[in-house]
XYZ file of C-alpha atoms in Angstrom:
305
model
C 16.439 19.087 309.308
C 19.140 21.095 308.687
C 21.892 20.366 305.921
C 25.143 18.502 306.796
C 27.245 18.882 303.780
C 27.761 21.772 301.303
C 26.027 21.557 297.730
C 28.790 20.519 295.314
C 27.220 23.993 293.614
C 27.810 25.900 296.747
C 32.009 24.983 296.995
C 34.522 27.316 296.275
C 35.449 27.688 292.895
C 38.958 25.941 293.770
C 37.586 23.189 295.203
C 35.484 22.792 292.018
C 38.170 23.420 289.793
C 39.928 20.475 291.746
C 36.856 18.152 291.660
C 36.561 18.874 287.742
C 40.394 17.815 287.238
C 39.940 15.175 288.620
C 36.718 13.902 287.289
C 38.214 15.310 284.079
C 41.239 13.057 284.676
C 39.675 9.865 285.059
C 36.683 10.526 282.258
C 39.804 10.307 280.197
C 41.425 7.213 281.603
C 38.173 5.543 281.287
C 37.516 5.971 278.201
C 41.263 4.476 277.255
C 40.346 1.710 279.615
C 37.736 0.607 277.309
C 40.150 1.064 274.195
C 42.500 -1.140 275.598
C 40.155 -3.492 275.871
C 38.956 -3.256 272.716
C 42.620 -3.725 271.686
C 43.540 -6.601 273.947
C 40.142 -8.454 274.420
C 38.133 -7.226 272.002
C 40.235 -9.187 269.718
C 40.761 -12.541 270.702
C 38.550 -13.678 268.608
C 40.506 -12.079 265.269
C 37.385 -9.759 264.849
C 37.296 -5.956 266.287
C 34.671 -5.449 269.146
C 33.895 -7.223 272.359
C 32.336 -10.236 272.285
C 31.714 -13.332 274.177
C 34.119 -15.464 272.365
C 36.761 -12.775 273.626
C 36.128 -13.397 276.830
C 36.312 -16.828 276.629
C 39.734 -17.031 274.710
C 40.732 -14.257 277.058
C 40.008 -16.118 280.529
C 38.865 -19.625 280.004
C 41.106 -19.950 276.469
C 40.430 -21.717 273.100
C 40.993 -25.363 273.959
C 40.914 -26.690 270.617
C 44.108 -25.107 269.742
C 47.816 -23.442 271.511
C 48.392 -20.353 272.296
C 50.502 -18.858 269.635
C 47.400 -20.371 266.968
C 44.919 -17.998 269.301
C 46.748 -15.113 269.111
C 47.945 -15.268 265.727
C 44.240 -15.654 264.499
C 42.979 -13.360 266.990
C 45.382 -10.196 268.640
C 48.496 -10.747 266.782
C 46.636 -11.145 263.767
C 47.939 -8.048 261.939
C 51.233 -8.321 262.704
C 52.184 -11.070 260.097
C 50.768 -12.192 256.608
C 47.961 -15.313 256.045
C 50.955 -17.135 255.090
C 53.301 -16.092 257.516
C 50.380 -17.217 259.827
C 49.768 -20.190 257.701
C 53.519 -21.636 258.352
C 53.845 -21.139 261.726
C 50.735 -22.567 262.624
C 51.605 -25.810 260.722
C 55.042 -26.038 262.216
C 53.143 -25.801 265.829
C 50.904 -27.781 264.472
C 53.868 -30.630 263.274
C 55.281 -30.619 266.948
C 57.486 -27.309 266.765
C 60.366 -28.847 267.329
C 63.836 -27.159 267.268
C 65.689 -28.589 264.158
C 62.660 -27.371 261.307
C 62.597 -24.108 263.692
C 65.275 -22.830 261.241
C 64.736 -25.288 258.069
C 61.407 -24.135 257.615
C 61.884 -20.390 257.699
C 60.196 -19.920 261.199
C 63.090 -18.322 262.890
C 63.147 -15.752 259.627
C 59.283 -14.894 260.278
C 59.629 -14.559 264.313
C 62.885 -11.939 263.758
C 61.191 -10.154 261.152
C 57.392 -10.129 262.688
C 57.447 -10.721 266.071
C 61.005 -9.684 268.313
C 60.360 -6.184 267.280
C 58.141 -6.460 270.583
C 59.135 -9.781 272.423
C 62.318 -9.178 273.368
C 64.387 -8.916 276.377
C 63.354 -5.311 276.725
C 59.454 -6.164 276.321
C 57.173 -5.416 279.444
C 56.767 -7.900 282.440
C 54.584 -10.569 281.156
C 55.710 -10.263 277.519
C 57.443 -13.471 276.110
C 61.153 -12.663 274.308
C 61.248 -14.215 271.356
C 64.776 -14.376 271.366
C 64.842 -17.463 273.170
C 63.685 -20.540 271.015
C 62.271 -22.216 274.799
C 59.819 -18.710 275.458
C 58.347 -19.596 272.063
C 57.788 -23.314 272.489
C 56.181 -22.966 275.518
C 53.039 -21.119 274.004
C 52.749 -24.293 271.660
C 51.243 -26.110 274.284
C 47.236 -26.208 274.880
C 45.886 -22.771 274.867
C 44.182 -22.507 278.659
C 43.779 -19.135 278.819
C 44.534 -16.425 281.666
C 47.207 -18.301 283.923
C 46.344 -18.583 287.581
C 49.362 -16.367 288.454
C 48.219 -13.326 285.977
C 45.245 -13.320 287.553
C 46.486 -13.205 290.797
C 48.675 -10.057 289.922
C 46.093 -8.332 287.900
C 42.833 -9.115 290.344
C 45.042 -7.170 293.282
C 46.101 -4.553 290.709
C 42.346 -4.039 289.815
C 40.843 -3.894 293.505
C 43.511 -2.076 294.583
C 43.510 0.507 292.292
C 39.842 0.979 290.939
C 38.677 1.214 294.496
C 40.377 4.153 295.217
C 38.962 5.963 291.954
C 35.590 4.843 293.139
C 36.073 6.087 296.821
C 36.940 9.655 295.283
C 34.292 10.108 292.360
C 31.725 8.516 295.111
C 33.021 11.125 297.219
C 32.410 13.917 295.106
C 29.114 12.355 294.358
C 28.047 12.172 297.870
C 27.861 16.513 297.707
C 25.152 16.315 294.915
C 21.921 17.569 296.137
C 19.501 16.412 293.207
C 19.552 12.957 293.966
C 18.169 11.543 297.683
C 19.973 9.683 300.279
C 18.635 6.346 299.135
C 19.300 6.186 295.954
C 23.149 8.518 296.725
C 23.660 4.987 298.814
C 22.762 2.986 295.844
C 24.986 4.953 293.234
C 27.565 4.295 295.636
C 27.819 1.179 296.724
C 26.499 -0.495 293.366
C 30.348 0.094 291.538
C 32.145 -2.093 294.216
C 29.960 -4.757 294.155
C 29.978 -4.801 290.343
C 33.815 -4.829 290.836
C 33.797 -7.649 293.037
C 31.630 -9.501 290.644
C 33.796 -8.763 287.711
C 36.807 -10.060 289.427
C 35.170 -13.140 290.517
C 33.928 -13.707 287.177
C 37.800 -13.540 285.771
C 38.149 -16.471 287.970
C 34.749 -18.388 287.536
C 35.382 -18.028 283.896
C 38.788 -19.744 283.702
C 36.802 -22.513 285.354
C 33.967 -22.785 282.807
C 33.150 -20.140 279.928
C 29.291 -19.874 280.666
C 30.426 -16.907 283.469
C 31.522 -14.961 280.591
C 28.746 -12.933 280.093
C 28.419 -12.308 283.539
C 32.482 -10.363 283.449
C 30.207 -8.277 280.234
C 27.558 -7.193 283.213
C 29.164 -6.711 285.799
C 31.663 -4.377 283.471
C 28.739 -2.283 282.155
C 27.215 -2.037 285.675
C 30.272 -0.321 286.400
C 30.580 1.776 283.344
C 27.310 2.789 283.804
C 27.449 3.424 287.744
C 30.430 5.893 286.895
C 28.868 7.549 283.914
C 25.878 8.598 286.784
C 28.028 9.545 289.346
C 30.476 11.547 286.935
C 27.379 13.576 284.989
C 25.819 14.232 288.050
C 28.849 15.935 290.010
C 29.888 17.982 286.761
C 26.270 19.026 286.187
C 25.625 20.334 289.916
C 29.175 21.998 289.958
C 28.508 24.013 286.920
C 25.394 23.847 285.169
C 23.242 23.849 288.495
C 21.572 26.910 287.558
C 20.657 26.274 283.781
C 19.499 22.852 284.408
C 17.732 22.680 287.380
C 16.349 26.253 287.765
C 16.610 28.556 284.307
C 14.749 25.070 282.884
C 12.316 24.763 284.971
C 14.123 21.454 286.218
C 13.143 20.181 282.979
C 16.712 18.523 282.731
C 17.244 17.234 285.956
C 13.434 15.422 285.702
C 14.888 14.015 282.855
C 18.150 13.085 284.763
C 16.334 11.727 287.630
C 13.989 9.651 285.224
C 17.237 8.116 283.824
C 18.429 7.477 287.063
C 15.223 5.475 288.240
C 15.269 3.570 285.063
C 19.208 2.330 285.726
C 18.316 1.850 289.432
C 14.769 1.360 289.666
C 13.155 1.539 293.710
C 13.172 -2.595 293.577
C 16.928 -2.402 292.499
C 17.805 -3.125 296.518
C 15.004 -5.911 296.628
C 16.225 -8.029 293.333
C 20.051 -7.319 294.012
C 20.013 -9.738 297.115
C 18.552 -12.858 295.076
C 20.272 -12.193 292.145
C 23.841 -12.351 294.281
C 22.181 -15.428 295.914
C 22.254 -17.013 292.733
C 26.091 -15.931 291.764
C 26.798 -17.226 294.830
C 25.098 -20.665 294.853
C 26.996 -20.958 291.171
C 30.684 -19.828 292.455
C 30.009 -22.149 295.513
C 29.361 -25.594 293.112
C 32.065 -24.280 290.871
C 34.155 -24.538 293.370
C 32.847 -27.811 295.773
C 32.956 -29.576 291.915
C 36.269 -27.990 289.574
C 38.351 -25.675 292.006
C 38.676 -28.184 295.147
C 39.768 -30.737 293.588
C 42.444 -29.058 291.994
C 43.857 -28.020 295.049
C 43.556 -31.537 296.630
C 45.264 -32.779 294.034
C 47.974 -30.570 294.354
C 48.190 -31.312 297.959
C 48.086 -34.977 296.899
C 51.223 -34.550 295.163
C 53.112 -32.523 297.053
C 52.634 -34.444 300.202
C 53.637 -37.540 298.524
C 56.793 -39.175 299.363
C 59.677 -38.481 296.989
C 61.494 -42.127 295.925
């Protein structure tokens, strides 16, 4: 049968040189991806490095106490001293009321600590300080993620990661060292991991035990890209050296790490395995998420007096 598309190693060097920028480009943005989530996430918890518990304060929250205690103990944690800390946590702690706002040196701390970044010039999303109600309102109950956050940031993510999958999948799609099957596999695996992982934002403000499955269905991704991304480079410019000068020592080697990440049964567990996700979502949401929204309905049906 005759070949349909031309070997990535086979394009002009322009079109390489644009396939390389580009894979170039979003190598990079990857990698600060998982920095800022090292940043943000990874330290919910107070401690440095993703964890569970991150994901749970992140998404699902830490119940016990409000939301300015979280992130002082955990993100914010640098920014101010253990007594600094110490102070304002008791004064949230005492009710946080406006008139010991001032009297107990609170106001002093927040000006010196914290407006330097929440103020009226902060990003969308970003408290300002400024305003005594802004800072009350994250005394309440930490409950993590707010329904409306996730609503802008699960578009923002399928939106936007889709299209960076479409174009390194496209690129992908030219390699000529890894069959049609498992090409379809590579492919298609990074959109249903990002469909999981934005599910799991959601399942996980419900109840923290779908934390580890946003940890997964993030390294199924990572690790779908990182295939995808070697591969193209490798064909483009080190077909020759690998494949052939080596006696296609390296590319066995590739293709062995390939079968290990998606081994031939991959296509005949992925179906129960989403069965099982699926079964969970569904009484997630017949016994937390329904409710909710009847109860809203409840109320704003009823009659006004």
């Amino acid at each position: 049968m005759s070949q349909k598309y031309l070997p990535l190693k086979d394009h002009d060097t322009p079109i390489k040189v644009l396939f390389t920028g580009y894979l170039s480009a979003v190598g990079i943005g990857y990698f600060f991806a998982l920095l800022q989530i090292l940043f943000t996430h990874g330290m919910a918890d107070g401690k440095f490095g993703l964890s569970v518990d991150d994901i749970v304060y992140s998404y699902y929250g830490n119940r016990s106490g409000s939301v300015l205690e979280t992130q002082l103990n955990g993100a914010m944690k640098q920014n101010a001293s253990t007594e600094q800390r110490f102070k304002i946590i008791q004064w949230v702690r005492d009710g946080a009321e406006l008139n010991t706002y001032k009297a107990d040196g609170i106001e002093a701390i927040v000006e010196e600590r914290c407006v330097m970044c929440h103020n009226a010039q902060a990003p969308a999303g970003m408290p300002d300080f400024n305003k005594f109600e802004k800072l009350k309102a994250l005394t309440t109950q930490d409950t993590g993620a707010t329904f409306n956050s996730l609503i802008r940031v699960s578009h923002v993510h399928l939106f936007g990661i889709s299209f960076i999958f479409m174009f390194v999948g496209l690129i992908f799609s030219f390699s000529e060292t890894t069959s049609t099957k498992y090409k379809c596999i590579a492919v298609g695996m990074p959109y249903i991991f990002l469909v999981t992982d934005i599910l799991s934002w959601w399942l996980t403000k419900i109840n923290p035990l779908f934390a580890w499955l946003i940890i997964l269905a993030g390294m199924g991704m990572g690790i779908s890209f990182m295939f995808m991304w070697a591969i193209s480079l490798s064909e483009m410019w080190l077909y020759k050296k690998i494949y052939i000068e080596a006696g296609g020592v390296y590319g066995q080697k590739l293709r062995t790490l390939y079968r290990t990440i998606f081994p031939p049964e991959t296509g005949k567990n992925l179906l129960p395995m989403l069965s099982v996700v699926a079964k969970k979502a569904y009484e997630q949401w017949q016994h937390n998420v329904l409710p909710l929204f009847k109860n809203l309905l409840n109320r704003l049906n009823k009659p006004t007096k």
